Backbone as ProteinMPNN parsed JSONL, in Angstrom:
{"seq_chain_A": "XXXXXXXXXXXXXXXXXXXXXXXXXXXXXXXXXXXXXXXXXXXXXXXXXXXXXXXXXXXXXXXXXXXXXXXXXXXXXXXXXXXXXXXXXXXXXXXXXXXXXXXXXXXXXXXXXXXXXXXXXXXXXXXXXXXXXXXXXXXXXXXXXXXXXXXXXXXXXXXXXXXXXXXXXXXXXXXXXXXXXXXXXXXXXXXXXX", "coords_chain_A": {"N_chain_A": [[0.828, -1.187, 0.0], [1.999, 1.311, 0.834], [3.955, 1.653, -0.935], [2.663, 1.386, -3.427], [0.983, 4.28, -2.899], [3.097, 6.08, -2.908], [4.383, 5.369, -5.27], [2.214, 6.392, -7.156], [2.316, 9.294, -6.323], [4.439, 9.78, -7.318], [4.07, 9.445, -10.184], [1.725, 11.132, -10.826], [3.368, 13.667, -10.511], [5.262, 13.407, -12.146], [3.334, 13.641, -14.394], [2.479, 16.236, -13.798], [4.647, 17.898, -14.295], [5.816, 16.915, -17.307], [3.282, 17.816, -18.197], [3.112, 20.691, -18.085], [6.043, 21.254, -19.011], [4.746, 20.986, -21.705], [3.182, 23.052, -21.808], [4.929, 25.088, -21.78], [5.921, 26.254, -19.231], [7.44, 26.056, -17.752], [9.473, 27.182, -15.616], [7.445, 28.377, -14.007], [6.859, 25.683, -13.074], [9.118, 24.524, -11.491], [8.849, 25.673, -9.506], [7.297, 24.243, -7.675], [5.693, 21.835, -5.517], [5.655, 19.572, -6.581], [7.499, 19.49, -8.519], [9.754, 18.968, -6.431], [8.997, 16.798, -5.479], [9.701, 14.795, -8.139], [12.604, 15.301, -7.983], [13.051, 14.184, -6.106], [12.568, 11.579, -7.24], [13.97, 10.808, -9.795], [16.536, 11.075, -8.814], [16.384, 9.025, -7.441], [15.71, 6.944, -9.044], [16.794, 3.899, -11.178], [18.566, 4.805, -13.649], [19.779, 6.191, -16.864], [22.522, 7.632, -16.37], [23.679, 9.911, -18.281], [20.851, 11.075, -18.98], [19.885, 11.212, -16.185], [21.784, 13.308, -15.393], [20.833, 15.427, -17.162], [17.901, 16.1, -16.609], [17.703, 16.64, -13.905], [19.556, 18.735, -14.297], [17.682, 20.184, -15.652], [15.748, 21.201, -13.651], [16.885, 22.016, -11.592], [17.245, 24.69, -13.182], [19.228, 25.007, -14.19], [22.358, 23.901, -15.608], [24.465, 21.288, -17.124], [27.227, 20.715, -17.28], [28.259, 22.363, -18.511], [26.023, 22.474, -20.849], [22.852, 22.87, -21.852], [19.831, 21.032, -21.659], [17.11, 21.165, -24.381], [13.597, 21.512, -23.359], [12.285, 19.723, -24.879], [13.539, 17.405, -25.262], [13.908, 16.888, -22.077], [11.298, 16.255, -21.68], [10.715, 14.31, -23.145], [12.769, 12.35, -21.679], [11.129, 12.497, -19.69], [8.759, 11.312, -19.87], [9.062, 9.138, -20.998], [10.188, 7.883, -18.192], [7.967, 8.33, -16.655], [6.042, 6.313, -17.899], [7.749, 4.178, -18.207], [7.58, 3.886, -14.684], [4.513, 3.777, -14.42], [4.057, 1.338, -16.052], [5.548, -0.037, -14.668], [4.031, 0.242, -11.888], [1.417, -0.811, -12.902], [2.279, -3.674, -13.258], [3.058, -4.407, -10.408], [0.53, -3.942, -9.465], [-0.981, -6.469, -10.355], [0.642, -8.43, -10.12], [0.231, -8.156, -6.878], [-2.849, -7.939, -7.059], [-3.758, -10.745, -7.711], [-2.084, -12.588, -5.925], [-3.716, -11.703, -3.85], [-6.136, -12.621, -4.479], [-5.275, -15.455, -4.91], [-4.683, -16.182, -2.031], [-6.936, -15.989, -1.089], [-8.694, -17.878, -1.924], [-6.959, -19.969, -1.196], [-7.494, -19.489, 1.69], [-10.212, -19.923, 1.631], [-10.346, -22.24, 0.341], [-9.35, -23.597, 3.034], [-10.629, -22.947, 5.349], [-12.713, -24.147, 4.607], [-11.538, -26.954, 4.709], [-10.978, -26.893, 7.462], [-13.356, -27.019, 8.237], [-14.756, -29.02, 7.523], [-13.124, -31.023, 8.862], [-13.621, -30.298, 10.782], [-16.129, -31.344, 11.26], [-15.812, -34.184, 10.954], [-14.54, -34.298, 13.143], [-16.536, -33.916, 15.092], [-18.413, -35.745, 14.573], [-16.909, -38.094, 14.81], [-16.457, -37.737, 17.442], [-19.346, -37.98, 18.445], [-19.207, -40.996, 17.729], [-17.445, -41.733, 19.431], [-18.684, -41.483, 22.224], [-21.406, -42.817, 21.714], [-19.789, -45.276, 21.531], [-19.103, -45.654, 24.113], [-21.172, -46.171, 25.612], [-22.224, -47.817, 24.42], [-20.631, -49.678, 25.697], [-20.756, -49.786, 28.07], [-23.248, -50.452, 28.768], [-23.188, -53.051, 27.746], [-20.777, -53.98, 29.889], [-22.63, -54.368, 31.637], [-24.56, -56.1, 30.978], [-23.101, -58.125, 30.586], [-22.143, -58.49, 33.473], [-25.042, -59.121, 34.544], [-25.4, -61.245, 33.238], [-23.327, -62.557, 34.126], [-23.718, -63.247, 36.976], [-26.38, -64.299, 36.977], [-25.398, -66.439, 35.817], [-23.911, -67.996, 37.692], [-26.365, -68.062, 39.373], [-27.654, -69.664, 38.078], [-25.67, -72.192, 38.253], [-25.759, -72.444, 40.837], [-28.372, -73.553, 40.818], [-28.339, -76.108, 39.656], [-26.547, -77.481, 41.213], [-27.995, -77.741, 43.118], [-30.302, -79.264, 42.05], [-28.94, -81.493, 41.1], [-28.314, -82.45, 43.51], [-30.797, -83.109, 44.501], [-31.925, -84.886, 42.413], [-30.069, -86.978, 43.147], [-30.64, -87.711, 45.752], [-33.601, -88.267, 45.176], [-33.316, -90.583, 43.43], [-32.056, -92.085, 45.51], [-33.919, -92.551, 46.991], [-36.183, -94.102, 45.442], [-34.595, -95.976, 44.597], [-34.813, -97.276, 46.725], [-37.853, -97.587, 46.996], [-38.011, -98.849, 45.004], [-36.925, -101.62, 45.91], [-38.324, -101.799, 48.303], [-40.542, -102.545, 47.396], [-40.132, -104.699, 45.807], [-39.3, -106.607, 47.881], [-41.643, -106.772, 48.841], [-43.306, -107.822, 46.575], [-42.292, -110.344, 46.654], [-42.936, -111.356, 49.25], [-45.775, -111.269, 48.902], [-45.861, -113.202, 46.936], [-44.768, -115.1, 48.493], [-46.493, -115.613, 50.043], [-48.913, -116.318, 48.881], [-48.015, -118.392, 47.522], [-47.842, -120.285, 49.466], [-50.448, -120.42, 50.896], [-51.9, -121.233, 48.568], [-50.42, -123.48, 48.572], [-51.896, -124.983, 51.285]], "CA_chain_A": [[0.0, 0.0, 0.0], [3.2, 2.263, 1.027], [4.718, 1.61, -2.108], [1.384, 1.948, -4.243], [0.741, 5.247, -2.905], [4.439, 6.687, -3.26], [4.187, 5.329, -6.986], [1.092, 7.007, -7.639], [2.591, 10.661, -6.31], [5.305, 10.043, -8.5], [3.577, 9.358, -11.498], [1.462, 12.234, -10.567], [4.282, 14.327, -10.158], [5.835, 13.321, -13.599], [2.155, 13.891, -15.697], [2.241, 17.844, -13.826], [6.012, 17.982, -15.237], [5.244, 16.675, -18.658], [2.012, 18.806, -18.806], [3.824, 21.763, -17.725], [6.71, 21.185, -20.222], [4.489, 20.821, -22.649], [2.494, 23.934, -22.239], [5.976, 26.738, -22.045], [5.925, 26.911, -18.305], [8.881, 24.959, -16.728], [9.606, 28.26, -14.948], [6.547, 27.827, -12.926], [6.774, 23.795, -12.387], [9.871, 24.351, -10.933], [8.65, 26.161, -8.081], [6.247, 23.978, -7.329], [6.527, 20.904, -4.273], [5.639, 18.311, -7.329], [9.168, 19.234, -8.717], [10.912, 18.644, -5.266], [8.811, 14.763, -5.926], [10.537, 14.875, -8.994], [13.688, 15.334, -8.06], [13.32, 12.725, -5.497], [12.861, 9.824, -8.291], [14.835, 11.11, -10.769], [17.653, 10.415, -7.852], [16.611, 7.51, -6.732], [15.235, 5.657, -10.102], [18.052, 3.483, -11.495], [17.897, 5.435, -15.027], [20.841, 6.316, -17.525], [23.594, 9.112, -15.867], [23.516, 11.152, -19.262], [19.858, 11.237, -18.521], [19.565, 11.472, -14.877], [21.919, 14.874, -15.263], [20.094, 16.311, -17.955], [16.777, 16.364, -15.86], [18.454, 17.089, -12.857], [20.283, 20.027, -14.598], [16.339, 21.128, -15.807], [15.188, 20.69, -12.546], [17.923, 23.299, -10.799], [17.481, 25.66, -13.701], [21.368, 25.385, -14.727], [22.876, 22.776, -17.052], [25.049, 20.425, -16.347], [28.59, 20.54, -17.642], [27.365, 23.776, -19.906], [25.206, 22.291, -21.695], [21.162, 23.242, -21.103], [18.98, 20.668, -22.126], [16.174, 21.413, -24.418], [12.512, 21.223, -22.754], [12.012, 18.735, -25.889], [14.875, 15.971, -24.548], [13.523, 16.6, -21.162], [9.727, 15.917, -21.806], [11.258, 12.623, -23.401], [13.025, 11.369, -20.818], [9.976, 12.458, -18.057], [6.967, 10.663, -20.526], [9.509, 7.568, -20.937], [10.091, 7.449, -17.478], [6.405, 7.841, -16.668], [5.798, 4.924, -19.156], [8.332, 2.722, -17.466], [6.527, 3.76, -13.718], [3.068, 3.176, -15.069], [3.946, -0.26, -16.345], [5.866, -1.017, -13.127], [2.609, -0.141, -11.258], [-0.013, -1.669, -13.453], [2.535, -4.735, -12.965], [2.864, -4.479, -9.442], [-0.881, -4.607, -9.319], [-1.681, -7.274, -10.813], [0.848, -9.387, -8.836], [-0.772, -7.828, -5.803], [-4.133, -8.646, -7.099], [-3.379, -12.302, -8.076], [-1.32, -12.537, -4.33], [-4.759, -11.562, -2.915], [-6.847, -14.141, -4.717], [-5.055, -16.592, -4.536], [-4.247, -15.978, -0.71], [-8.479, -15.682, -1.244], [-8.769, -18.98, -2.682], [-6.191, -20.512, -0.441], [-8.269, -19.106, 2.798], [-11.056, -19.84, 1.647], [-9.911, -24.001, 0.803], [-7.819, -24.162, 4.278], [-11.731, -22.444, 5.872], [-13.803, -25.43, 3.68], [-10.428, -28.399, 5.296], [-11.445, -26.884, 8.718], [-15.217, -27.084, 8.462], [-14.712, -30.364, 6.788], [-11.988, -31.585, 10.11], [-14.941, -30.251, 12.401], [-17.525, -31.905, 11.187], [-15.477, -35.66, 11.249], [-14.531, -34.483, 14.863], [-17.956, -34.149, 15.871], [-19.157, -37.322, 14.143], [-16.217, -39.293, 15.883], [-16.871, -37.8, 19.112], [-20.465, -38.945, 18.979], [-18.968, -42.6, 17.766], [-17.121, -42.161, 20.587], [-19.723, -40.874, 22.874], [-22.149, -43.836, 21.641], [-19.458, -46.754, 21.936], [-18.755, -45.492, 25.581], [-22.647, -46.136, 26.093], [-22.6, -49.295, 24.147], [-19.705, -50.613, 26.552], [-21.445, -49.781, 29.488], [-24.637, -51.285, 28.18], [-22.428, -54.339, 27.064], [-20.06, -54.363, 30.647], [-23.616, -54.529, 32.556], [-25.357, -57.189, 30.419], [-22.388, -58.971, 30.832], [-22.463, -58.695, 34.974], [-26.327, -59.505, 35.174], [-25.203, -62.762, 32.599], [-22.629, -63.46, 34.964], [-24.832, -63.41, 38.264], [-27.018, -65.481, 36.249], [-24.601, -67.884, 35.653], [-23.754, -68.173, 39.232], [-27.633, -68.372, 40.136], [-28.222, -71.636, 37.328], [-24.789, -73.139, 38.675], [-26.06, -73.168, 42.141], [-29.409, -74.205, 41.04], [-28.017, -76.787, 39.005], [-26.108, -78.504, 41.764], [-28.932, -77.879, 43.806], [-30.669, -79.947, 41.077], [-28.148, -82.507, 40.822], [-28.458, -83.225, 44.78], [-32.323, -83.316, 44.963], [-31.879, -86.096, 42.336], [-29.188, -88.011, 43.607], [-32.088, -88.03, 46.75], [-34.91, -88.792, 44.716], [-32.393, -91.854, 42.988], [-31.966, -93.16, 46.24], [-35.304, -93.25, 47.492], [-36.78, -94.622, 44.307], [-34.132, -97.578, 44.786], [-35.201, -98.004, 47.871], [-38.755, -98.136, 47.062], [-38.486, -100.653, 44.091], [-35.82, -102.771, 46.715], [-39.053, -102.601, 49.199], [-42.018, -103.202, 46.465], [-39.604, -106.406, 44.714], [-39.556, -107.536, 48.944], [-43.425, -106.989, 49.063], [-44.222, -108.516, 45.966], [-41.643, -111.217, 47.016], [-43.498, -111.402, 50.105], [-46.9, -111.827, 48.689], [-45.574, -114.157, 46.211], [-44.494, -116.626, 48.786], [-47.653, -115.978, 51.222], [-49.54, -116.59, 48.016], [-47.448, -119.98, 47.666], [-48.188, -120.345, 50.812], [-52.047, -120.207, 50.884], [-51.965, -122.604, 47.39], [-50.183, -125.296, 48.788], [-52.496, -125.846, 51.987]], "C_chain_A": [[0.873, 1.25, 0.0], [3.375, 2.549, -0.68], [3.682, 2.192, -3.565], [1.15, 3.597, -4.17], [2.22, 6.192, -3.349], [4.381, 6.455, -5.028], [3.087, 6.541, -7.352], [1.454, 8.589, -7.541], [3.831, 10.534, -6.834], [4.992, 10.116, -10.033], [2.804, 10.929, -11.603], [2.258, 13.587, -10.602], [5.061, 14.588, -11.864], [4.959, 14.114, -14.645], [2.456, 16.12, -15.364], [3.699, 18.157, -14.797], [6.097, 18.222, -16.423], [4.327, 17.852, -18.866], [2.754, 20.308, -18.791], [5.215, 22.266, -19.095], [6.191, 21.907, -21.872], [3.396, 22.625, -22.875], [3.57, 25.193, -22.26], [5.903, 26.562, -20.48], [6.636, 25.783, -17.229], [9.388, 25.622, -15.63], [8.601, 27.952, -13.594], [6.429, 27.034, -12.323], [8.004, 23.833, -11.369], [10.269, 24.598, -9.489], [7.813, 25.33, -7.256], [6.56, 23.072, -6.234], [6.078, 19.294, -5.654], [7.365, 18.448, -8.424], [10.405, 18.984, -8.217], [10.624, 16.912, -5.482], [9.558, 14.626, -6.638], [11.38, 14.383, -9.267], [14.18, 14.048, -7.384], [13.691, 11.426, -6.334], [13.549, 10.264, -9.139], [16.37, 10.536, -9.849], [17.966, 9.569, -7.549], [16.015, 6.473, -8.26], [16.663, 5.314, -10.905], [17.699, 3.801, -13.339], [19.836, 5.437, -15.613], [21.871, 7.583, -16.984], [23.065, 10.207, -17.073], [21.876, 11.784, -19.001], [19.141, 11.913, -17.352], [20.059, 13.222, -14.74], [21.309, 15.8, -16.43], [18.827, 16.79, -17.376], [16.709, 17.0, -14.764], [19.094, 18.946, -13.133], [18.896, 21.057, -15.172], [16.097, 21.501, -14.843], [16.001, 22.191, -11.718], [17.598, 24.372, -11.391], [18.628, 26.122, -14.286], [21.044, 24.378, -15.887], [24.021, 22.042, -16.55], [26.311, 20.34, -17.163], [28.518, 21.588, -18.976], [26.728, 23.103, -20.687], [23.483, 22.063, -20.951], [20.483, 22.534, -22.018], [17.801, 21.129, -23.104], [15.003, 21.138, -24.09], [12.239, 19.799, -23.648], [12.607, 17.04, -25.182], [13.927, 15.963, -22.747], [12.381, 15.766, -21.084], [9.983, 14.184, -22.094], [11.085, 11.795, -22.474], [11.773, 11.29, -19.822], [9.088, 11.662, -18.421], [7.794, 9.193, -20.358], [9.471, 6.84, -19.372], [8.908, 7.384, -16.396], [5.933, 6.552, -16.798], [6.203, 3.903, -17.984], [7.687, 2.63, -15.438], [5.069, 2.882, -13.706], [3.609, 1.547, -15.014], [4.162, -1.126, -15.022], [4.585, -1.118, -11.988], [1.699, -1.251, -11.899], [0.692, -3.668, -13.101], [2.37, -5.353, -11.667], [1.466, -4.719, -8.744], [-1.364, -5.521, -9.372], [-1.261, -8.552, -9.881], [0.117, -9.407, -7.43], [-2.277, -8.217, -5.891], [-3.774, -10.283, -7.304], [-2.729, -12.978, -6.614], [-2.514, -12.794, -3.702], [-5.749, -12.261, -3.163], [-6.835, -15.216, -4.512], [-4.836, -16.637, -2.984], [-6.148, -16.012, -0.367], [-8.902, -17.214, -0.769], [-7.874, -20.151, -1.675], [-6.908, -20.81, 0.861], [-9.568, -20.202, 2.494], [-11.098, -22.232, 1.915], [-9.736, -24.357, 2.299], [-9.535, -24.072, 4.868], [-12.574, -24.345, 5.674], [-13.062, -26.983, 4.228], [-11.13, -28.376, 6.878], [-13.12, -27.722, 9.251], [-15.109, -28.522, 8.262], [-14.501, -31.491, 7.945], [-13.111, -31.448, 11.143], [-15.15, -31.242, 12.568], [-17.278, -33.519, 11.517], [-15.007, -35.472, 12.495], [-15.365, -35.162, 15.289], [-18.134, -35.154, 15.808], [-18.291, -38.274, 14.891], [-16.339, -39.092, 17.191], [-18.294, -37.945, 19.265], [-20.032, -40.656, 18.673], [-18.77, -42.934, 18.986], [-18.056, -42.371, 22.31], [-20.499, -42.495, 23.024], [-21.458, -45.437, 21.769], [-19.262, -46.77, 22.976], [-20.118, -46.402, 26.033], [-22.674, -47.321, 25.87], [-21.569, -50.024, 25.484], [-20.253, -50.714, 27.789], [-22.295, -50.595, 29.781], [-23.948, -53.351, 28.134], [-21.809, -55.105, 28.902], [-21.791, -54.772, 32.018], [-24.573, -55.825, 32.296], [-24.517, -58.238, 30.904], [-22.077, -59.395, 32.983], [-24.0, -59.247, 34.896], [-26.414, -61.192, 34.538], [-24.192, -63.069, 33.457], [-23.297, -63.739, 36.335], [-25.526, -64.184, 37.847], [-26.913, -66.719, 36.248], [-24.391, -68.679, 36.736], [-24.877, -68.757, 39.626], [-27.556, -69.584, 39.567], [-26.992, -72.306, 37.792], [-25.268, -73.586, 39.591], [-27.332, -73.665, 42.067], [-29.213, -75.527, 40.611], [-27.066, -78.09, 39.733], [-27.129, -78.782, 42.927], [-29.63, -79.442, 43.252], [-29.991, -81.286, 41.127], [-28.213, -83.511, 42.247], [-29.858, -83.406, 45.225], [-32.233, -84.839, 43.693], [-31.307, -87.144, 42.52], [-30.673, -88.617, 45.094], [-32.86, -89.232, 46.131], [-34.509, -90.421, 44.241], [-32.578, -92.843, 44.047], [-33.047, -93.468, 46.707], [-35.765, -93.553, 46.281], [-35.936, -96.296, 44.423], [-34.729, -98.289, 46.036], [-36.725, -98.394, 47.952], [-39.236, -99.211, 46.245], [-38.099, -101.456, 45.172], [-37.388, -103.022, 47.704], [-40.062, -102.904, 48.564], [-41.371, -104.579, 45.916], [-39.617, -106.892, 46.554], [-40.739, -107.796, 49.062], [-43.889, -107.988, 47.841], [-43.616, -110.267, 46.266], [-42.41, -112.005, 48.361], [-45.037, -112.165, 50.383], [-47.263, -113.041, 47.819], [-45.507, -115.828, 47.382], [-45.96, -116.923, 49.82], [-48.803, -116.744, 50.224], [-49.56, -118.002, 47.651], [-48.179, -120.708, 48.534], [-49.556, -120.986, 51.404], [-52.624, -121.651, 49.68], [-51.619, -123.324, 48.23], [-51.218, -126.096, 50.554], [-53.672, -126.289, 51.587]], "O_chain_A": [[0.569, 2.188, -0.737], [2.963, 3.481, -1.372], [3.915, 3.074, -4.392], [1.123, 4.226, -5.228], [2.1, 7.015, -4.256], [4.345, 7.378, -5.842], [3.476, 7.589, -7.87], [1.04, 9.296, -8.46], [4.422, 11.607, -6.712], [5.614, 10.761, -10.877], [3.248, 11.791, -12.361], [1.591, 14.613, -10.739], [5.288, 15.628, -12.482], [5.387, 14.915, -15.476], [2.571, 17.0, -16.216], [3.629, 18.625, -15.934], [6.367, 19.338, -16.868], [4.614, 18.763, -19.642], [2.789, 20.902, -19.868], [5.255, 23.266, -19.811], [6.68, 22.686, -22.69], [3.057, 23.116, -23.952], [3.165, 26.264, -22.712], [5.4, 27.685, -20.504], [6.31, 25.039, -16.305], [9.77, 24.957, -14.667], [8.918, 27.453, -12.514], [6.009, 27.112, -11.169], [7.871, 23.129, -10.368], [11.145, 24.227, -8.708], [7.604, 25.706, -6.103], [7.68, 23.277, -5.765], [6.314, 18.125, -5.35], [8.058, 17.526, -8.854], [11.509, 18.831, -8.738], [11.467, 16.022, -5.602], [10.583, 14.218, -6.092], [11.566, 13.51, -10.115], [15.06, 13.237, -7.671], [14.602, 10.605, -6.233], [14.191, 9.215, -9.198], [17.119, 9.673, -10.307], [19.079, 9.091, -7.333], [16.037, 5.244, -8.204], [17.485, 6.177, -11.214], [16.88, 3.227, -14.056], [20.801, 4.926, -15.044], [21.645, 8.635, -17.583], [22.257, 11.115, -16.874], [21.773, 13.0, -18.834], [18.245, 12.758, -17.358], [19.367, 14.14, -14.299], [21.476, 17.016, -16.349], [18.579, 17.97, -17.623], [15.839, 17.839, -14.529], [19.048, 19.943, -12.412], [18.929, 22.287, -15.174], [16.202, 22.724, -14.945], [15.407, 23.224, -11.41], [17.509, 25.339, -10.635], [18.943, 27.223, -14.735], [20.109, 24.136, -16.65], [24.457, 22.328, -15.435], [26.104, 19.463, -18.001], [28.74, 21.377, -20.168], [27.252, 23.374, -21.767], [23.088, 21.407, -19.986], [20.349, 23.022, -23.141], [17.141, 21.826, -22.334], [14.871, 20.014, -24.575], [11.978, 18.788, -22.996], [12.07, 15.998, -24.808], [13.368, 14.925, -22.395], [12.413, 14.681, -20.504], [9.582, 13.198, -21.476], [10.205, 10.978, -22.201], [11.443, 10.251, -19.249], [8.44, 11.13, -17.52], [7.311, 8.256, -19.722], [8.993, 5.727, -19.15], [8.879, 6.578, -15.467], [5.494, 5.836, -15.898], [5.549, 3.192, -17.22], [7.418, 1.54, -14.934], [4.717, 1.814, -13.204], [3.525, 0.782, -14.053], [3.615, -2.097, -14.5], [4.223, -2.131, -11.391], [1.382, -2.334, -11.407], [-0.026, -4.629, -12.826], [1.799, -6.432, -11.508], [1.259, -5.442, -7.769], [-2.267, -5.76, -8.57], [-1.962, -9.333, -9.238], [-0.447, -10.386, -6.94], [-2.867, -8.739, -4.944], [-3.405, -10.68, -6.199], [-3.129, -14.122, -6.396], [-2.648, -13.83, -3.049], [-6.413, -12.651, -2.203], [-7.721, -15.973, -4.114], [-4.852, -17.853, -2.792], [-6.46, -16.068, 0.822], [-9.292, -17.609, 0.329], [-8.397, -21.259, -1.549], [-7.036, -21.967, 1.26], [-9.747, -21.203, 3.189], [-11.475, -23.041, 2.763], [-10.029, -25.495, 2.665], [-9.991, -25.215, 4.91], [-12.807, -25.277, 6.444], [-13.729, -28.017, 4.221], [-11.649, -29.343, 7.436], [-13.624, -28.479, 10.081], [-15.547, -29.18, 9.206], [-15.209, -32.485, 8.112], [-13.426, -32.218, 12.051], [-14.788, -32.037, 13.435], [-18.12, -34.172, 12.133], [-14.989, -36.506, 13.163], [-15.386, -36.318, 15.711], [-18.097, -35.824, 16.84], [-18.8, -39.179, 15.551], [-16.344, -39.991, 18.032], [-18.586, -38.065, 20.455], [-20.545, -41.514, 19.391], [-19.321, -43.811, 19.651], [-17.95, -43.232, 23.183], [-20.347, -43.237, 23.994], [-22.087, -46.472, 21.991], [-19.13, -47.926, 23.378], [-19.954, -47.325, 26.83], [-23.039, -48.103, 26.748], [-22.046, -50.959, 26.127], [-20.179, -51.727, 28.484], [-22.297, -51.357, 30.747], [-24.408, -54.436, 28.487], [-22.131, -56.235, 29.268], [-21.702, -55.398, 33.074], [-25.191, -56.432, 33.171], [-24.988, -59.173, 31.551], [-21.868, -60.504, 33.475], [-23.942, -60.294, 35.54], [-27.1, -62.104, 34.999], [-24.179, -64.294, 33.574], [-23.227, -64.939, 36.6], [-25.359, -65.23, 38.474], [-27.642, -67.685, 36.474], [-24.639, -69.885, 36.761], [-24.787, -69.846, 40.194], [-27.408, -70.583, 40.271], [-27.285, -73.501, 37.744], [-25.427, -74.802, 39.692], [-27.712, -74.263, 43.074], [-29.957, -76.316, 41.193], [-26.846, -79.197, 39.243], [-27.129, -79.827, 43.578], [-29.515, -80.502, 43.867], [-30.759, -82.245, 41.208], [-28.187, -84.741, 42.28], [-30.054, -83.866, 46.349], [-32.519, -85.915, 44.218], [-31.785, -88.228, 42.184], [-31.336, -89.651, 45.166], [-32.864, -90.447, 46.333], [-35.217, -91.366, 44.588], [-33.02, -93.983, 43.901], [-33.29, -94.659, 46.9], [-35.579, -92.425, 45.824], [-36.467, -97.405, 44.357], [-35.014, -99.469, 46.242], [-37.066, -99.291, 48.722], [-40.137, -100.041, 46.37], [-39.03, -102.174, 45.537], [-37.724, -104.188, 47.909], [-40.752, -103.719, 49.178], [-42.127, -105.5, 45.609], [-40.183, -107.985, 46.532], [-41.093, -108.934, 49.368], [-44.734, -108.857, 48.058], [-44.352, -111.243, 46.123], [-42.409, -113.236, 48.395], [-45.454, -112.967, 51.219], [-48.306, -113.696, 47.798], [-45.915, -116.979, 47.227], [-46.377, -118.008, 50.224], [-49.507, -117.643, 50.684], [-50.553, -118.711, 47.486], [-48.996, -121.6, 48.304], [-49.619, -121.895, 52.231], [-53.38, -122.603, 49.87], [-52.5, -123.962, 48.808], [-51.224, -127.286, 50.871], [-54.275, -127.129, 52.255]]}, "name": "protein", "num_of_chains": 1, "seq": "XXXXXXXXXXXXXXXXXXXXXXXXXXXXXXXXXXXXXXXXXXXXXXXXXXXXXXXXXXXXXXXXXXXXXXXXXXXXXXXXXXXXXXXXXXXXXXXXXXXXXXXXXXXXXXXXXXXXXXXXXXXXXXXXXXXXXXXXXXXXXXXXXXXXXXXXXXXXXXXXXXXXXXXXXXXXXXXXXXXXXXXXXXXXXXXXXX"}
């Protein structure tokens, strides 16, 4: 922006020059604070020596090694080096615009990666969220199936010793129904043979 604006009151500075030149009144421009700009870039722009003191030697109102420029040669060099300003701006622009697009365009991608990075946060921190829940769900099913297990083991030997019981009294009541029928068998004998 520095640099933009300093261009721009040089170029500015050059066109009053030129215009001035061009209308007879170099006399006047010379007084002015756009011929102290002027002088500034004429100093500092990396231009041709034979050049630089010919403008320089307008610029004072002298001449520079006796010889006094004509306004003609001056106007030259000031429109050329106008020209070559200008271009360097309009160039400088464009990089600067193109810088700021793409730096646009860049933002705007990196903005669209973020949103993007959220959004699979979020969604994994509800995965996460919901497999916490499932584990819980899961570590509790799995305690009320192990208590479970425990309860049908002990019913199961429970089970196992009510029929070992039932086993033995069942032997013991065939062992006393085969003595009874054994019993009635022989009283039965018994009864026949008198």
């Amino acid at each position: 922006a520095a640099e933009k604006a300093e261009a721009d009151t040089n170029i500015a500075a050059l066109k009053k020059a030129v215009a001035a030149l061009e209308r007879g009144m170099s006399g006047g421009f010379l007084q002015t604070p756009s011929a102290q700009t002027l002088r500034r870039v004429v100093q500092s722009r990396d231009m041709i020596d034979m050049d630089r003191q010919e403008v320089l030697a307008f610029l004072s109102g002298g001449s520079a090694e006796g010889y006094a420029p004509s306004s003609g040669e001056v106007t030259g060099i000031l429109k050329q080096m106008q020209e070559t300003m200008e271009k360097g701006l309009a160039e400088s622009t464009a990089a600067e615009e193109a810088s700021a697009k793409s730096f646009e365009e860049m933002m705007s991608a990196k903005t669209k990666e973020v949103e993007a990075l959220g959004a699979s946060i979020e969604t994994k921190t509800t995965q996460i969220g919901e497999l916490g829940v499932a584990i819980v769900q899961m570590k509790d099913d799995l305690s009320d199936t192990e208590e479970a297990l425990v309860a049908d083991q002990k019913y199961l030997k429970e089970l196992e010793g009510s029929c070992e019981t039932k086993t033995q009294e069942w032997e013991e009541i065939k062992k006393t129904r085969a003595e009874e029928l054994l019993a009635l068998a022989e009283t039965i004998k018994v009864l026949n043979d008198d």
